[in-house]
PDB file of C-alpha atoms in Angstrom:
ATOM      1  CA  UNK Q 985      -4.389  20.146   0.151  1.00 61.00           C
ATOM      2  CA  UNK Q 986      -0.924  18.220   0.294  1.00 71.00           C
ATOM      3  CA  UNK Q 987      -1.734  17.325   4.048  1.00 79.00           C
ATOM      4  CA  UNK Q 988      -4.498  15.966   2.691  1.00 77.00           C
ATOM      5  CA  UNK Q 989      -2.825  13.485   0.303  1.00 74.00           C
ATOM      6  CA  UNK Q 990       0.137  12.877   3.078  1.00 82.00           C
ATOM      7  CA  UNK Q 991      -2.217  11.419   5.338  1.00 84.00           C
ATOM      8  CA  UNK Q 992      -4.535   9.025   3.084  1.00 78.00           C
ATOM      9  CA  UNK Q 993      -0.979   7.621   2.273  1.00 80.00           C
ATOM     10  CA  UNK Q 994      -0.146   7.343   6.339  1.00 84.00           C
ATOM     11  CA  UNK Q 995      -3.731   5.315   5.566  1.00 81.00           C
ATOM     12  CA  UNK Q 996      -3.037   3.090   3.055  1.00 77.00           C
ATOM     13  CA  UNK Q 997       0.678   2.333   4.142  1.00 80.00           C
ATOM     14  CA  UNK Q 998      -0.551   2.306   7.743  1.00 83.00           C
ATOM     15  CA  UNK Q 999      -3.228  -0.050   7.018  1.00 78.00           C
ATOM     16  CA  UNK Q1000      -0.296  -2.082   4.884  1.00 76.00           C
ATOM     17  CA  UNK Q1001       1.256  -2.051   7.470  1.00 79.00           C
ATOM     18  CA  UNK Q1002      -1.399  -3.911   9.782  1.00 80.00           C
ATOM     19  CA  UNK Q1003      -1.729  -6.763   6.820  1.00 74.00           C
ATOM     20  CA  UNK Q1004       2.251  -7.154   6.927  1.00 75.00           C
ATOM     21  CA  UNK Q1005       2.056  -7.947  10.625  1.00 81.00           C
ATOM     22  CA  UNK Q1006      -1.123  -9.891  10.815  1.00 80.00           C
ATOM     23  CA  UNK Q1007       0.241 -11.568   7.765  1.00 76.00           C
ATOM     24  CA  UNK Q1008       3.719 -11.949   9.418  1.00 79.00           C
ATOM     25  CA  UNK Q1009       2.405 -13.612  12.677  1.00 85.00           C
ATOM     26  CA  UNK Q1010       0.258 -16.412  11.709  1.00 83.00           C
ATOM     27  CA  UNK Q1011       3.136 -17.635  10.019  1.00 80.00           C
ATOM     28  CA  UNK Q1012       4.920 -17.436  12.956  1.00 83.00           C
ATOM     29  CA  UNK Q1013       2.371 -19.188  14.444  1.00 88.00           C
ATOM     30  CA  UNK Q1014       2.262 -21.648  12.007  1.00 85.00           C
ATOM     31  CA  UNK Q1015       5.566 -22.075  11.600  1.00 83.00           C
ATOM     32  CA  UNK Q1016       6.096 -23.439  15.308  1.00 87.00           C
ATOM     33  CA  UNK Q1017       2.596 -25.254  14.665  1.00 89.00           C
ATOM     34  CA  UNK Q1018       3.796 -27.285  11.818  1.00 85.00           C
ATOM     35  CA  UNK Q1019       8.174 -27.915  13.736  1.00 87.00           C
ATOM     36  CA  UNK Q1020       5.797 -29.784  17.037  1.00 89.00           C
ATOM     37  CA  UNK Q1021       3.780 -31.775  14.995  1.00 89.00           C
ATOM     38  CA  UNK Q1022       6.973 -32.939  13.237  1.00 88.00           C
ATOM     39  CA  UNK Q1023       6.381 -31.514   9.480  1.00 83.00           C
ATOM     40  CA  UNK Q1024      10.366 -30.412   8.102  1.00 83.00           C
ATOM     41  CA  UNK Q1025      11.935 -28.602   5.447  1.00 79.00           C
ATOM     42  CA  UNK Q1026      10.138 -28.855   2.424  1.00 81.00           C
ATOM     43  CA  UNK Q1027       7.322 -29.702   2.987  1.00 84.00           C
ATOM     44  CA  UNK Q1028       6.345 -27.190   5.789  1.00 82.00           C
ATOM     45  CA  UNK Q1029       7.479 -24.768   2.452  1.00 80.00           C
ATOM     46  CA  UNK Q1030       4.760 -25.764   0.175  1.00 83.00           C
ATOM     47  CA  UNK Q1031       2.020 -25.642   3.733  1.00 86.00           C
ATOM     48  CA  UNK Q1032       3.416 -22.661   4.451  1.00 82.00           C
ATOM     49  CA  UNK Q1033       3.023 -20.708   1.464  1.00 83.00           C
ATOM     50  CA  UNK Q1034       0.003 -21.837   0.888  1.00 86.00           C
ATOM     51  CA  UNK Q1035      -0.921 -20.660   3.828  1.00 84.00           C
ATOM     52  CA  UNK Q1036      -0.074 -17.085   2.758  1.00 80.00           C
ATOM     53  CA  UNK Q1037      -1.598 -17.989  -0.807  1.00 82.00           C
ATOM     54  CA  UNK Q1038      -4.958 -17.977   1.184  1.00 84.00           C
ATOM     55  CA  UNK Q1039      -3.951 -15.505   3.920  1.00 79.00           C
ATOM     56  CA  UNK Q1040      -3.451 -12.876   0.914  1.00 75.00           C
ATOM     57  CA  UNK Q1041      -6.609 -13.476  -1.197  1.00 80.00           C
ATOM     58  CA  UNK Q1042      -8.530 -13.199   2.853  1.00 81.00           C
ATOM     59  CA  UNK Q1043      -6.979  -9.890   3.369  1.00 74.00           C
ATOM     60  CA  UNK Q1044      -8.106  -8.258  -0.438  1.00 76.00           C
ATOM     61  CA  UNK Q1045     -11.526  -9.987   0.514  1.00 82.00           C
ATOM     62  CA  UNK Q1046     -11.894  -7.674   3.656  1.00 79.00           C
ATOM     63  CA  UNK Q1047      -9.429  -4.256   3.516  1.00 75.00           C
ATOM     64  CA  UNK Q1048      -9.716  -4.271  -0.153  1.00 77.00           C
ATOM     65  CA  UNK Q1049     -12.857  -2.020  -0.523  1.00 78.00           C
ATOM     66  CA  UNK Q1050     -11.071  -0.185   1.991  1.00 76.00           C
ATOM     67  CA  UNK Q1051      -7.933  -0.173  -0.025  1.00 73.00           C
ATOM     68  CA  UNK Q1052      -9.489   0.833  -3.080  1.00 73.00           C
ATOM     69  CA  UNK Q1053     -11.714   3.716  -1.570  1.00 74.00           C
ATOM     70  CA  UNK Q1054      -8.289   5.364   0.063  1.00 72.00           C
ATOM     71  CA  UNK Q1055      -6.287   4.821  -3.490  1.00 68.00           C
ATOM     72  CA  UNK Q1056      -9.630   6.606  -5.132  1.00 73.00           C
ATOM     73  CA  UNK Q1057      -9.191   9.411  -2.585  1.00 73.00           C
ATOM     74  CA  UNK Q1058      -5.838   9.604  -2.598  1.00 70.00           C
ATOM     75  CA  UNK Q1059      -5.824  10.085  -6.715  1.00 68.00           C
ATOM     76  CA  UNK Q1060      -8.433  12.348  -6.614  1.00 73.00           C
ATOM     77  CA  UNK Q1061      -7.039  14.812  -4.166  1.00 71.00           C
ATOM     78  CA  UNK Q1062      -3.245  14.490  -6.791  1.00 68.00           C
ATOM     79  CA  UNK Q1063      -5.975  15.201  -9.424  1.00 70.00           C
ATOM     80  CA  UNK Q1064      -7.225  18.123  -7.645  1.00 71.00           C
ATOM     81  CA  UNK Q1065      -3.859  19.399  -6.922  1.00 65.00           C
ATOM     82  CA  UNK Q1066      -2.121  19.296 -10.181  1.00 63.00           C
ATOM     83  CA  UNK Q1067      -5.947  21.060 -11.662  1.00 68.00           C
ATOM     84  CA  UNK Q1068      -6.224  24.274  -9.470  1.00 70.00           C
ATOM     85  CA  UNK Q1069      -2.508  24.083  -8.925  1.00 61.00           C
ATOM     86  CA  UNK Q1070      -1.987  24.361 -13.029  1.00 56.00           C
ATOM     87  CA  UNK Q1071      -5.398  27.012 -13.019  1.00 54.00           C
ATOM     88  CA  UNK Q1072      -4.068  28.888 -10.705  1.00 55.00           C
ATOM     89  CA  UNK Q1073      -0.462  29.656 -12.759  1.00 55.00           C
ATOM     90  CA  UNK Q1074       1.446  28.145 -10.010  1.00 54.00           C
ATOM     91  CA  UNK Q1075       4.980  27.377 -11.162  1.00 58.00           C
ATOM     92  CA  UNK Q1076       7.094  24.516  -9.945  1.00 58.00           C
ATOM     93  CA  UNK Q1077      10.699  25.267  -9.658  1.00 62.00           C
ATOM     94  CA  UNK Q1078      13.066  23.408 -11.706  1.00 62.00           C
ATOM     95  CA  UNK Q1079      17.219  22.691 -11.511  1.00 67.00           C
ATOM     96  CA  UNK Q1080      18.042  21.621 -15.164  1.00 68.00           C
ATOM     97  CA  UNK Q1081      21.650  22.266 -16.318  1.00 71.00           C
ATOM     98  CA  UNK Q1082      21.274  25.969 -17.528  1.00 69.00           C
ATOM     99  CA  UNK Q1083      19.938  27.517 -14.294  1.00 64.00           C
ATOM    100  CA  UNK Q1084      16.322  27.251 -12.260  1.00 57.00           C
ATOM    101  CA  UNK Q1085      12.894  27.375 -14.656  1.00 57.00           C
ATOM    102  CA  UNK Q1086      10.075  27.423 -13.711  1.00 51.00           C
ATOM    103  CA  UNK Q1087       7.367  25.304 -15.174  1.00 52.00           C
TER     104      UNK Q1087
END
């Protein structure tokens, strides 16, 4: 059960990494194009900020459902892990100042 949860979290973080890398590549390309056009300073920053907003909206429109499905699956697996762990009588050792106790 834990390996399924770890796999789902790995997929979510991997997909997030791909989105962030794509945004960074587009930002560097846009910065070089704006510099080539002679746009510098604050106006370049404002244009790049608007581009970033558009890229965020586009990435959620493209990947939003996949993120939602992966998160829902991860939370379902975690819920099942908690419920079946509780029903099976599995105890989690916790370190306390008085010593180790089971929850």
